[in-house]
PDB file of C-alpha atoms in Angstrom:
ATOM      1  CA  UNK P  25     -19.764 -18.700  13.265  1.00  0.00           C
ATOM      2  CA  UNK P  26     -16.977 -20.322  13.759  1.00  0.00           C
ATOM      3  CA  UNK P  27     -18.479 -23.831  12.544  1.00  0.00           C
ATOM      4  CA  UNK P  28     -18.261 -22.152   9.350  1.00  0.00           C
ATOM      5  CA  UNK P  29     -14.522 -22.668   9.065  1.00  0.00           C
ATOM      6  CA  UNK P  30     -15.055 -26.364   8.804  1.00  0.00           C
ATOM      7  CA  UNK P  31     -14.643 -26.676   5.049  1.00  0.00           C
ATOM      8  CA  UNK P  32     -11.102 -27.353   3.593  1.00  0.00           C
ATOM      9  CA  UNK P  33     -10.667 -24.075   1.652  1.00  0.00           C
ATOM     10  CA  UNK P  34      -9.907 -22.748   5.567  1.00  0.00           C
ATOM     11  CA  UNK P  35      -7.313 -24.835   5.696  1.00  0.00           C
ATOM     12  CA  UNK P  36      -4.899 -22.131   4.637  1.00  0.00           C
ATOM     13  CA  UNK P  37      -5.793 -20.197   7.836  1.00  0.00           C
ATOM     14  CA  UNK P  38      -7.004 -22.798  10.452  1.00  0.00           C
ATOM     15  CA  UNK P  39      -3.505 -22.995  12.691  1.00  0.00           C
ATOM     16  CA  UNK P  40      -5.006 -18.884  13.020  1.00  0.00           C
ATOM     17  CA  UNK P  41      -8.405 -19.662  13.363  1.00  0.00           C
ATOM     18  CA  UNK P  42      -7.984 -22.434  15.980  1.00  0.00           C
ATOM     19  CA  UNK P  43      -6.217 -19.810  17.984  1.00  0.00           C
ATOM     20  CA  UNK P  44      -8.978 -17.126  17.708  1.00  0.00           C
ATOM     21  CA  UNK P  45     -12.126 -16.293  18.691  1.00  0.00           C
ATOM     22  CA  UNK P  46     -15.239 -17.160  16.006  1.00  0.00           C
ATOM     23  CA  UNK P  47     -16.095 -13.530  15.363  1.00  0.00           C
ATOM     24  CA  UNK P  48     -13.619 -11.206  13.586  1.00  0.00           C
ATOM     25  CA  UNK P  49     -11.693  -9.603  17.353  1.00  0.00           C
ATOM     26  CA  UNK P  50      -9.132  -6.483  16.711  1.00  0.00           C
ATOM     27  CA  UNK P  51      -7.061  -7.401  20.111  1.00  0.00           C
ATOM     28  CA  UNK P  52      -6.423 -11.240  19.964  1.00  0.00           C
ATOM     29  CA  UNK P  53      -5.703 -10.213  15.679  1.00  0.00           C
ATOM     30  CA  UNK P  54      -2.914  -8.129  17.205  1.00  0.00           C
ATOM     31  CA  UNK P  55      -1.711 -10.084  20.197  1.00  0.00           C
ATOM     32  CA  UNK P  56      -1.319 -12.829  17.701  1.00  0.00           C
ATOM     33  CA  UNK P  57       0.652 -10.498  14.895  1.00  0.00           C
ATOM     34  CA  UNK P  58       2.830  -9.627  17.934  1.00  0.00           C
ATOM     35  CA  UNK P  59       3.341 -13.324  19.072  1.00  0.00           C
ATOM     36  CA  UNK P  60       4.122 -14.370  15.354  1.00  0.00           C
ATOM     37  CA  UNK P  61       5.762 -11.265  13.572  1.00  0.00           C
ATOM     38  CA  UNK P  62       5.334 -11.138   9.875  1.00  0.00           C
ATOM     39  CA  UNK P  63       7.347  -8.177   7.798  1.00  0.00           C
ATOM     40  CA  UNK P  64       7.380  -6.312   5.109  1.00  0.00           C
ATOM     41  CA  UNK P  65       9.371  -5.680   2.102  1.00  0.00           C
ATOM     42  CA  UNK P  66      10.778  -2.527   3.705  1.00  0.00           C
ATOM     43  CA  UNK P  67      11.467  -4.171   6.759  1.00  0.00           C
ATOM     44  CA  UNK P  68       8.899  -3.364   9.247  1.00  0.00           C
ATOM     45  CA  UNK P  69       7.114  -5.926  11.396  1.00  0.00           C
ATOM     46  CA  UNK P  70       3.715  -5.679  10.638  1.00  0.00           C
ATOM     47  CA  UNK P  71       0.737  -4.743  12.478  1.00  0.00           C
ATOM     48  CA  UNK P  72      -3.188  -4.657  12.620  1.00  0.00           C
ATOM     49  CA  UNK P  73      -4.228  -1.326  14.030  1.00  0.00           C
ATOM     50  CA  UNK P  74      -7.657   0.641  13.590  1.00  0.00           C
ATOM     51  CA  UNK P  75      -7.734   3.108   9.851  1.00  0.00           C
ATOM     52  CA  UNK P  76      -6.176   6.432  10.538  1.00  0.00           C
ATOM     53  CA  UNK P  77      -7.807   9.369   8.247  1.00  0.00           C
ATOM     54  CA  UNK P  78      -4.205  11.339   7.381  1.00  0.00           C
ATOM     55  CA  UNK P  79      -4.351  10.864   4.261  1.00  0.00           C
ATOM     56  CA  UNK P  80      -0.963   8.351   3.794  1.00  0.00           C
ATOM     57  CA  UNK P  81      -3.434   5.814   2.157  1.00  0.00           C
ATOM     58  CA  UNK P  82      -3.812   1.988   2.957  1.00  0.00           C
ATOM     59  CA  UNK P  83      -0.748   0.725   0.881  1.00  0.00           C
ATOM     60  CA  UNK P  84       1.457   3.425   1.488  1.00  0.00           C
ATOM     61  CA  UNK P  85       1.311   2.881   5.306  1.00  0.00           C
ATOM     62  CA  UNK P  86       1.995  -0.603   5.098  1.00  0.00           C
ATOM     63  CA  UNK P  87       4.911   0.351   3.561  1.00  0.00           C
ATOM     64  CA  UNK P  88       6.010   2.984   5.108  1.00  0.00           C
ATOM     65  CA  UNK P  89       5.017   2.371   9.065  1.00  0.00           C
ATOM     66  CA  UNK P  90       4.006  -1.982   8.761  1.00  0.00           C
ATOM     67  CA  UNK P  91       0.690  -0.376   9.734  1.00  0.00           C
ATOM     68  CA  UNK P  92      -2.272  -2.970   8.170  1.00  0.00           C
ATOM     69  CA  UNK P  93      -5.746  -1.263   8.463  1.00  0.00           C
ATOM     70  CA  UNK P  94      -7.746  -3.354  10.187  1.00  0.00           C
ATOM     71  CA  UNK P  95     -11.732  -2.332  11.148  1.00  0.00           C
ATOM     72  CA  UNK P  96     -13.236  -3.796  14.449  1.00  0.00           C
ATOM     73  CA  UNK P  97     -15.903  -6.354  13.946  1.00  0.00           C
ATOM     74  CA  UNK P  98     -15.150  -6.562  10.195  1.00  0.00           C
ATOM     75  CA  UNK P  99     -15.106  -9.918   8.510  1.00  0.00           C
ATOM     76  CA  UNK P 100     -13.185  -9.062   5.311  1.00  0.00           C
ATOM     77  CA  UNK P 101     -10.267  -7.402   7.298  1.00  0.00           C
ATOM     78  CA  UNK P 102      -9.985 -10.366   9.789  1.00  0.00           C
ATOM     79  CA  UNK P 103      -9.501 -12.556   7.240  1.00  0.00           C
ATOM     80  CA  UNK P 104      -7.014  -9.955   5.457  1.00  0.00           C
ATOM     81  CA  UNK P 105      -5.218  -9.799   8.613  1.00  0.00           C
ATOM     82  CA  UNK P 106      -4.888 -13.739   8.417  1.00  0.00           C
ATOM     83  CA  UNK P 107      -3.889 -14.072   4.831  1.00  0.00           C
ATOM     84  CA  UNK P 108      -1.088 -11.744   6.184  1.00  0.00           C
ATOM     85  CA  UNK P 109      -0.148 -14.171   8.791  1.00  0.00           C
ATOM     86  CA  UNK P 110      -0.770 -17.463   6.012  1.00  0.00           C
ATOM     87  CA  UNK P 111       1.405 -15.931   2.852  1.00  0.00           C
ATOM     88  CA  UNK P 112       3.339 -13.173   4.407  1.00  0.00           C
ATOM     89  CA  UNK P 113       5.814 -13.290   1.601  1.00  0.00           C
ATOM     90  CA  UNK P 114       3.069 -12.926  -0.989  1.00  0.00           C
ATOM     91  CA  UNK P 115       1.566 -10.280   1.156  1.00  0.00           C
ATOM     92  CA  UNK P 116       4.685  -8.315   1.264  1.00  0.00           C
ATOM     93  CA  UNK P 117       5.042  -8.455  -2.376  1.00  0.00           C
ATOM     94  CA  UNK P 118       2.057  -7.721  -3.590  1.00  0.00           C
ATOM     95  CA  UNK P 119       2.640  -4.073  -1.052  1.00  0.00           C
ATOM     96  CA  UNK P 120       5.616  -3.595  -2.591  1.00  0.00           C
ATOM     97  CA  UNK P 121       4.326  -4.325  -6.091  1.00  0.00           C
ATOM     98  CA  UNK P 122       1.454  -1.379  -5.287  1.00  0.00           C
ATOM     99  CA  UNK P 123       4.274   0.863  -3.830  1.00  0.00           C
ATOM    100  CA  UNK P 124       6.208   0.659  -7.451  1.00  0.00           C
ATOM    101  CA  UNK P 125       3.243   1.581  -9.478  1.00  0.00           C
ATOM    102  CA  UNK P 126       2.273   4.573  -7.150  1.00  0.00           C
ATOM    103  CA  UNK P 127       6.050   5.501  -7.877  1.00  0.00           C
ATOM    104  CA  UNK P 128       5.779   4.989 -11.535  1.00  0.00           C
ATOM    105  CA  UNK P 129       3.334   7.563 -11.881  1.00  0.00           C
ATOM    106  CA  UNK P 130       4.007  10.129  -9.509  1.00  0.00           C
ATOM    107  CA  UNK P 131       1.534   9.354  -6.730  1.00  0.00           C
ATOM    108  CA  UNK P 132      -1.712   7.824  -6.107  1.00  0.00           C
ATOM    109  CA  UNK P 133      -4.685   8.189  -8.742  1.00  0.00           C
ATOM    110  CA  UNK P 134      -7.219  10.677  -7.689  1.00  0.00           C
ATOM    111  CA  UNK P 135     -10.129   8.776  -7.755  1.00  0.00           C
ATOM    112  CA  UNK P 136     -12.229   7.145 -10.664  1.00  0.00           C
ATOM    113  CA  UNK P 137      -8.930   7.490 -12.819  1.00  0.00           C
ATOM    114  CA  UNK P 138      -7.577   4.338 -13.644  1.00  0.00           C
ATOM    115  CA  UNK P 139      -4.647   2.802 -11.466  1.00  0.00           C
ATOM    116  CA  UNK P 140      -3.161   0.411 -14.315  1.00  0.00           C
ATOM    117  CA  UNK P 141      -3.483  -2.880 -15.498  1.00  0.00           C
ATOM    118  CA  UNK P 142      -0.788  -4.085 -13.604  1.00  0.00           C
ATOM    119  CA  UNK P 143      -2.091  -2.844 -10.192  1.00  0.00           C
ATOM    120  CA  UNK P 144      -5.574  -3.791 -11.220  1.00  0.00           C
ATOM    121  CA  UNK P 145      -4.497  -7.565 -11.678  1.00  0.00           C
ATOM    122  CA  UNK P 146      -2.449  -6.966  -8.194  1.00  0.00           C
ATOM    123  CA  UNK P 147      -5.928  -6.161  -6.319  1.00  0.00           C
ATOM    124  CA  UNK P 148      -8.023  -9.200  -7.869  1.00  0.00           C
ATOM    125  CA  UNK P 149      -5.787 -11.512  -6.693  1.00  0.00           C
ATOM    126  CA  UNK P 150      -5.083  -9.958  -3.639  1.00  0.00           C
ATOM    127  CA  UNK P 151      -9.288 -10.082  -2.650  1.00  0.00           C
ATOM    128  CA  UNK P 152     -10.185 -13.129  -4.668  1.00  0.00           C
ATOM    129  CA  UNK P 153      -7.037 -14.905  -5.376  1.00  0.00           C
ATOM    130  CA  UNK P 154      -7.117 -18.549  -5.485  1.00  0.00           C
ATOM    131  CA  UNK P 155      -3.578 -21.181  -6.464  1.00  0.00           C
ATOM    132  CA  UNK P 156      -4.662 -24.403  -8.270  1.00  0.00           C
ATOM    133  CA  UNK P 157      -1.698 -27.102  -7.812  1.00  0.00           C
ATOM    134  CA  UNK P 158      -1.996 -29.782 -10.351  1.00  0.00           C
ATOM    135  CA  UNK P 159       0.348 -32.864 -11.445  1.00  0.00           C
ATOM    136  CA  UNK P 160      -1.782 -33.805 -14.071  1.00  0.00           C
ATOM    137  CA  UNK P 161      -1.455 -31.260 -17.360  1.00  0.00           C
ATOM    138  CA  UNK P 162      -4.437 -32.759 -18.541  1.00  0.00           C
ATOM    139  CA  UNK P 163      -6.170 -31.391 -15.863  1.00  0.00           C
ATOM    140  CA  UNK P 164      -5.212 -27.770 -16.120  1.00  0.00           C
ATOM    141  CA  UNK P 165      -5.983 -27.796 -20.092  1.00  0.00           C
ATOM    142  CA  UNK P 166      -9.548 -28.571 -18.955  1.00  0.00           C
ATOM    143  CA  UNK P 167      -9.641 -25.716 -16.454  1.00  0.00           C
ATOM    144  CA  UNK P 168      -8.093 -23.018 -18.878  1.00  0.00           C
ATOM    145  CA  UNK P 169     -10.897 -24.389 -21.876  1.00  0.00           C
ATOM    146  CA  UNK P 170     -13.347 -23.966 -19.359  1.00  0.00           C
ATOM    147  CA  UNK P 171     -14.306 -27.553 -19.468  1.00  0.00           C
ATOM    148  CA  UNK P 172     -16.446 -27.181 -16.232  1.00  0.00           C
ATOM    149  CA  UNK P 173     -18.281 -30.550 -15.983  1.00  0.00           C
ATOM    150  CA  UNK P 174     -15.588 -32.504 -17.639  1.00  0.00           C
ATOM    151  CA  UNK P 175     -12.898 -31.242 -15.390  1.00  0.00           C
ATOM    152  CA  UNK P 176     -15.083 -31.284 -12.291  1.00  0.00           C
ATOM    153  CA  UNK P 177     -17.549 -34.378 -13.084  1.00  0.00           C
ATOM    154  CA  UNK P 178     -16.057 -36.167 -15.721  1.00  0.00           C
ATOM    155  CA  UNK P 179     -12.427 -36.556 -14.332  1.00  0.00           C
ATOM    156  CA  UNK P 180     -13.845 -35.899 -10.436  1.00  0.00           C
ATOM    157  CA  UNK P 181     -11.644 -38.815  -8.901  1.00  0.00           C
ATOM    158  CA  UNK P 182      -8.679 -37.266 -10.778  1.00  0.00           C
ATOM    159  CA  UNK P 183      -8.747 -33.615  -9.396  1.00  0.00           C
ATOM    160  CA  UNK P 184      -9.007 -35.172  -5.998  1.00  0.00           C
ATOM    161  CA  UNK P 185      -6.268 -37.122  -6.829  1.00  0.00           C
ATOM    162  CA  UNK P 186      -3.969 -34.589  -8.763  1.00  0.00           C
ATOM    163  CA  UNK P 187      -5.302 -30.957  -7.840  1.00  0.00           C
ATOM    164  CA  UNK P 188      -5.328 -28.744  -4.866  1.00  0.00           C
ATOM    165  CA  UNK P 189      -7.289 -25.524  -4.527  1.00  0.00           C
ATOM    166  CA  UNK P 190      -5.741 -22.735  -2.102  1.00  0.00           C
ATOM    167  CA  UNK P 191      -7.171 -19.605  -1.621  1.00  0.00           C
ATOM    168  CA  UNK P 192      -5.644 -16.407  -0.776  1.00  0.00           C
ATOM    169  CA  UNK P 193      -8.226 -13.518  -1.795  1.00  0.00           C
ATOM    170  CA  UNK P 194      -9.638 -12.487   1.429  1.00  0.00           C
ATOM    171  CA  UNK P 195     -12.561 -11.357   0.378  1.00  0.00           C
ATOM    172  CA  UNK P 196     -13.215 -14.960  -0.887  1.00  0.00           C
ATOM    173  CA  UNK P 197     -12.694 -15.764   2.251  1.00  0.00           C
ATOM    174  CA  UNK P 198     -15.322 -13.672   3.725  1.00  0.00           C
ATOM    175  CA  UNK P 199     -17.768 -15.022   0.795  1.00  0.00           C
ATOM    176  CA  UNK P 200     -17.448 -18.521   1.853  1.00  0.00           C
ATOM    177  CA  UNK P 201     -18.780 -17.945   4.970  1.00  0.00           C
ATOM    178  CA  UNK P 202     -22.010 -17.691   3.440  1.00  0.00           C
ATOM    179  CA  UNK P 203     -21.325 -19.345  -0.515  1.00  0.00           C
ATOM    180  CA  UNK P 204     -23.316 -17.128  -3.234  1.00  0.00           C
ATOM    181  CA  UNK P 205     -24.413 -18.610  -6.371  1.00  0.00           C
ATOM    182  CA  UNK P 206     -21.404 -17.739  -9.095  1.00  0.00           C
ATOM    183  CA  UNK P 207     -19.024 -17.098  -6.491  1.00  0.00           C
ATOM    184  CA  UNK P 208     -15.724 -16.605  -8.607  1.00  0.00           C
ATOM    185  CA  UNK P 209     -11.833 -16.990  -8.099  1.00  0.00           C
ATOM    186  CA  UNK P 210      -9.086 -15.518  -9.931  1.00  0.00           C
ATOM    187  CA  UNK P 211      -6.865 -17.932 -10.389  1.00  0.00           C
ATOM    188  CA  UNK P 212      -2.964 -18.432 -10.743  1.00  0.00           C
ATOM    189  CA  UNK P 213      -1.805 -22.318 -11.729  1.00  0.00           C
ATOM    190  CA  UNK P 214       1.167 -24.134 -10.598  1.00  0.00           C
ATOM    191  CA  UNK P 215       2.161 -27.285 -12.081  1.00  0.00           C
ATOM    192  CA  UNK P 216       3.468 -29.473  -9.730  1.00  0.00           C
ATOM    193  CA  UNK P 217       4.871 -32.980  -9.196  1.00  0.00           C
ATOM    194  CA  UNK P 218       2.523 -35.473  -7.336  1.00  0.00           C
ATOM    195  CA  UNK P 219       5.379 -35.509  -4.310  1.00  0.00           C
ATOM    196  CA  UNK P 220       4.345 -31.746  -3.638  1.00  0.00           C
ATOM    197  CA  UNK P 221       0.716 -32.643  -3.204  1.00  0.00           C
ATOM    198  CA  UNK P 222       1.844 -35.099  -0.715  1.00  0.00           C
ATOM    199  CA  UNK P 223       3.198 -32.759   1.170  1.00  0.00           C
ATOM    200  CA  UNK P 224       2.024 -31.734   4.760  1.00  0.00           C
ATOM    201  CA  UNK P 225      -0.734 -28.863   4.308  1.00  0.00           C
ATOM    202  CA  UNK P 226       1.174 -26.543   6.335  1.00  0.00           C
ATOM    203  CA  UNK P 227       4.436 -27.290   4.462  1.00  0.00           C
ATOM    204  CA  UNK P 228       2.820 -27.050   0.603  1.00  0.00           C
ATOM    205  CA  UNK P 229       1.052 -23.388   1.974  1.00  0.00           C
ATOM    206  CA  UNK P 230       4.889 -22.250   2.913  1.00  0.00           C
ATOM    207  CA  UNK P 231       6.083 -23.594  -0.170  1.00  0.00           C
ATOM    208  CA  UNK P 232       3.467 -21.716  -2.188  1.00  0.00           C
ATOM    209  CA  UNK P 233       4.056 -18.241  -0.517  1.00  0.00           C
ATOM    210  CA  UNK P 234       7.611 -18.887  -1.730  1.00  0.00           C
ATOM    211  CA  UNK P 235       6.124 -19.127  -5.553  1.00  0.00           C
ATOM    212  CA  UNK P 236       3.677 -16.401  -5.312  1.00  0.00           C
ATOM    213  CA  UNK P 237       5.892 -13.757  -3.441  1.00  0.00           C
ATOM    214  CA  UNK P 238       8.467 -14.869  -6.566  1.00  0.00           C
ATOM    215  CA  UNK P 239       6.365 -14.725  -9.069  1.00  0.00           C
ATOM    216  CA  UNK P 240       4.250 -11.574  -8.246  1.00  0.00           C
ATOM    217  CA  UNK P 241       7.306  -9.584  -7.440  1.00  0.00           C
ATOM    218  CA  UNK P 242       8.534 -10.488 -11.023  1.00  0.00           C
ATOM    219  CA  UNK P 243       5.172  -8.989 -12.582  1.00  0.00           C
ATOM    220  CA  UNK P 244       4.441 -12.013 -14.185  1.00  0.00           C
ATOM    221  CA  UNK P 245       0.606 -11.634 -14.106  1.00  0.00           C
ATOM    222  CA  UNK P 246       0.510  -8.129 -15.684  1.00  0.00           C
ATOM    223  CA  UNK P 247      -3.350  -7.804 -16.263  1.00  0.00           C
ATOM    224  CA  UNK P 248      -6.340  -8.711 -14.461  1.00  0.00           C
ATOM    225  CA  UNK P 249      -7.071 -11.178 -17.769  1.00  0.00           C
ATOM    226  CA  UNK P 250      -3.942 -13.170 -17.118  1.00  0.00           C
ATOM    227  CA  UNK P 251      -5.424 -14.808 -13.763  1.00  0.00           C
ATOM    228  CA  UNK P 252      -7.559 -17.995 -14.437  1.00  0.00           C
ATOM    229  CA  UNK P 253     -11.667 -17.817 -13.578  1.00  0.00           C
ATOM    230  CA  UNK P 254     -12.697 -20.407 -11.504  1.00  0.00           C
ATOM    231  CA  UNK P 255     -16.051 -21.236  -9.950  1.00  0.00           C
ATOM    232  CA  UNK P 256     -15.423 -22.017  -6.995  1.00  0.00           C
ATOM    233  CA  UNK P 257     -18.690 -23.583  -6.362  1.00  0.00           C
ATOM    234  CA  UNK P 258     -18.178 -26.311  -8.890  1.00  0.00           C
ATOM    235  CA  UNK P 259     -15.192 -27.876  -6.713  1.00  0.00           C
ATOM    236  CA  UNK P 260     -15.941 -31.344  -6.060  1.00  0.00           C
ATOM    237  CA  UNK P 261     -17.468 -31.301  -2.328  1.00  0.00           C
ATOM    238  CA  UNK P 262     -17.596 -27.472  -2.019  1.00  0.00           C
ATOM    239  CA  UNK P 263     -21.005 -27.331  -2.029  1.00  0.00           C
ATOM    240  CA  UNK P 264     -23.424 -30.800  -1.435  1.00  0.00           C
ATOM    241  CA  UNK P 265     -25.151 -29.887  -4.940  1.00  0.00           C
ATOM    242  CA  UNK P 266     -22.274 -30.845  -7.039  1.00  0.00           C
ATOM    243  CA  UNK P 267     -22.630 -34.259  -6.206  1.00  0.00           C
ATOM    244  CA  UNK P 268     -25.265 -34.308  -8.848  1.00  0.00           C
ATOM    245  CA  UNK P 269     -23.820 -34.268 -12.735  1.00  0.00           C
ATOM    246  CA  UNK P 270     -26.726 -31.813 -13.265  1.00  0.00           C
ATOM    247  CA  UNK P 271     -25.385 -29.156 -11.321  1.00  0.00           C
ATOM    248  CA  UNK P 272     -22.757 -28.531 -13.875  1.00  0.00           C
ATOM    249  CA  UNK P 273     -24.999 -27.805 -17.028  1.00  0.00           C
ATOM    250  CA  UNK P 274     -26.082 -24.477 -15.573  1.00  0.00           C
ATOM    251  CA  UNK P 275     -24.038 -21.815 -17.829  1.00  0.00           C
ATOM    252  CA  UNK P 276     -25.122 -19.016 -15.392  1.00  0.00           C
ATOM    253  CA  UNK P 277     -22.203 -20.414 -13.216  1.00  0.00           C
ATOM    254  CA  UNK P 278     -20.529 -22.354 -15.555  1.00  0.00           C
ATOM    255  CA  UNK P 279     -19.510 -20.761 -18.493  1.00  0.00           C
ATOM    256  CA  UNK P 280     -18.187 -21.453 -21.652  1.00  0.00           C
ATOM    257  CA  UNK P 281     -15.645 -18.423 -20.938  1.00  0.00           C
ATOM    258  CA  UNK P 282     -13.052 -16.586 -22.979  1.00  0.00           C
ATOM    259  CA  UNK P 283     -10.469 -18.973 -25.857  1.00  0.00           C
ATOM    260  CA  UNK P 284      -7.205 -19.606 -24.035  1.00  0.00           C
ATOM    261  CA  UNK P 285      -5.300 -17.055 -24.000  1.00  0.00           C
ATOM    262  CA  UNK P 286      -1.543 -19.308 -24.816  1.00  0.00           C
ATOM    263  CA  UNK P 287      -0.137 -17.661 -21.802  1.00  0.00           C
ATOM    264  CA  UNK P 288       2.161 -20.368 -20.376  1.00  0.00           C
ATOM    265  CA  UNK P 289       1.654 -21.927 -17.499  1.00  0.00           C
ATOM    266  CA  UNK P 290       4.095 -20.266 -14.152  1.00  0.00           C
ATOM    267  CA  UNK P 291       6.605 -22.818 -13.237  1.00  0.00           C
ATOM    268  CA  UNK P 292       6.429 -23.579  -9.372  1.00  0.00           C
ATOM    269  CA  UNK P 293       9.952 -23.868  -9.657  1.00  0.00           C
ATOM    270  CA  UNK P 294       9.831 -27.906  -7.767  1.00  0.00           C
TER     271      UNK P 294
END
């Protein structure tokens, strides 16, 4: 499996994944935690440890102990484990953001009753989250008019030139192990300036953490609608099929999608 991690969108994770096994392993996940300490908000050096059934509840015991459920043998908390180690500052606010809703209402949801809009949005990004960089405007006015082929065919030498796609939802992770047809990121966009794309991949993912841990801390993506669809199959090179202008006329995948919504842009502050 782990030939899989070959494409760029494991970039993000790859100084992890070069130092692991190719299969999702519980030990080296926490001899590595231990070897690299992350933290969170309240302080507390976080850990990957098996799920405990007393009832504390998966973000609470983050919180409260630095405790990160984390399943043997399971793909989609590996890679949760790693997006802890690749964006620990985003990581540790999206916990905290969770740990002020639960506050705001008293406690936990019982379940099927609704946890909030804002918590909702936190979760989407949190499994499926994906940052587009861009120093071209034009670019991201394409991408929020869901202007599939034009962005993706039409101005293809320009989004390799201009954009970068980084993703942080774990459970997209997971999916691109093994791409589905209509696989789908929620997206947040940073305008940037073309020096910050030059940037060393290592440095622009520590950079980024900085923006998202700011900017999700400050609730400034409120709803699951304010994050940005984006089919992730229709990035030039993702998949070998979208080397063919065709590929992009399928509205199953590609589709015309919701009017913009006039939400500004979040400043990467660079």
């Amino acid at each position: 499996m782990a030939g899989s991690y070959a494409h760029p969108l494991f970039d993000p994770l790859r100084p992890w994944l070069d130092r692991l096994p190719g299969r999702p392993d519980g030990q080296a996940l926490a001899a590595l935690a231990a070897a690299l300490p992350v933290f969170t908000e309240s302080g507390l050096p976080v850990r990957f440890v098996p799920p405990a059934d007393d009832g504390l509840g998966y973000e609470r015991r983050v919180w409260a102990r630095g405790e990160v459920e984390t399943r043997p043998d399971n793909w989609h908390d590996f890679f949760n484990a790693l997006v802890w180690l690749a964006f620990p500052q985003a990581k540790a606010a999206l916990n905290a953001r969770h740990l002020r809703g639960i506050a705001e209402v008293g406690g936990e949801p019982a379940p099927g009753q609704a946890r909030g809009q804002a918590r909702d949005a936190m979760t989407h990004f949190d499994e499926c989250g994906l940052a587009v960089l861009s120093s071209d405007p034009s670019l991201f006015d394409l991408l929020r008019r869901f202007q599939w082929k034009a962005l993706f065919w039409e101005r293809r030498a320009d989004v390799a030139r201009h954009m970068r796609f980084i993703v942080f939802g774990h459970a997209t992770y997971e999916a691109l192990l093994a791409p589905f047809f209509g696989l789908t990121a929620k997206a947040i966009l940073y305008p940037v300036e073309a020096a910050c794309l030059a940037q060393a991949p290592d440095a622009l993912r520590r950079a980024l953490d900085g923006w998202l841990a700011r900017d999700l801390a400050a609730g400034t993506y409120d709803a699951p609608r304010a994050l940005q669809p984006v089919p992730l199959l229709g990035i030039p090179g993702v998949v070998a099929a979208n080397a063919d202008p065709a590929y992009y006329d399928d509205t199953r995948q590609f589709r015309p999608g919701r009017r913009e919504s006039g939400r500004s842009l979040a400043a990467a502050g660079v």
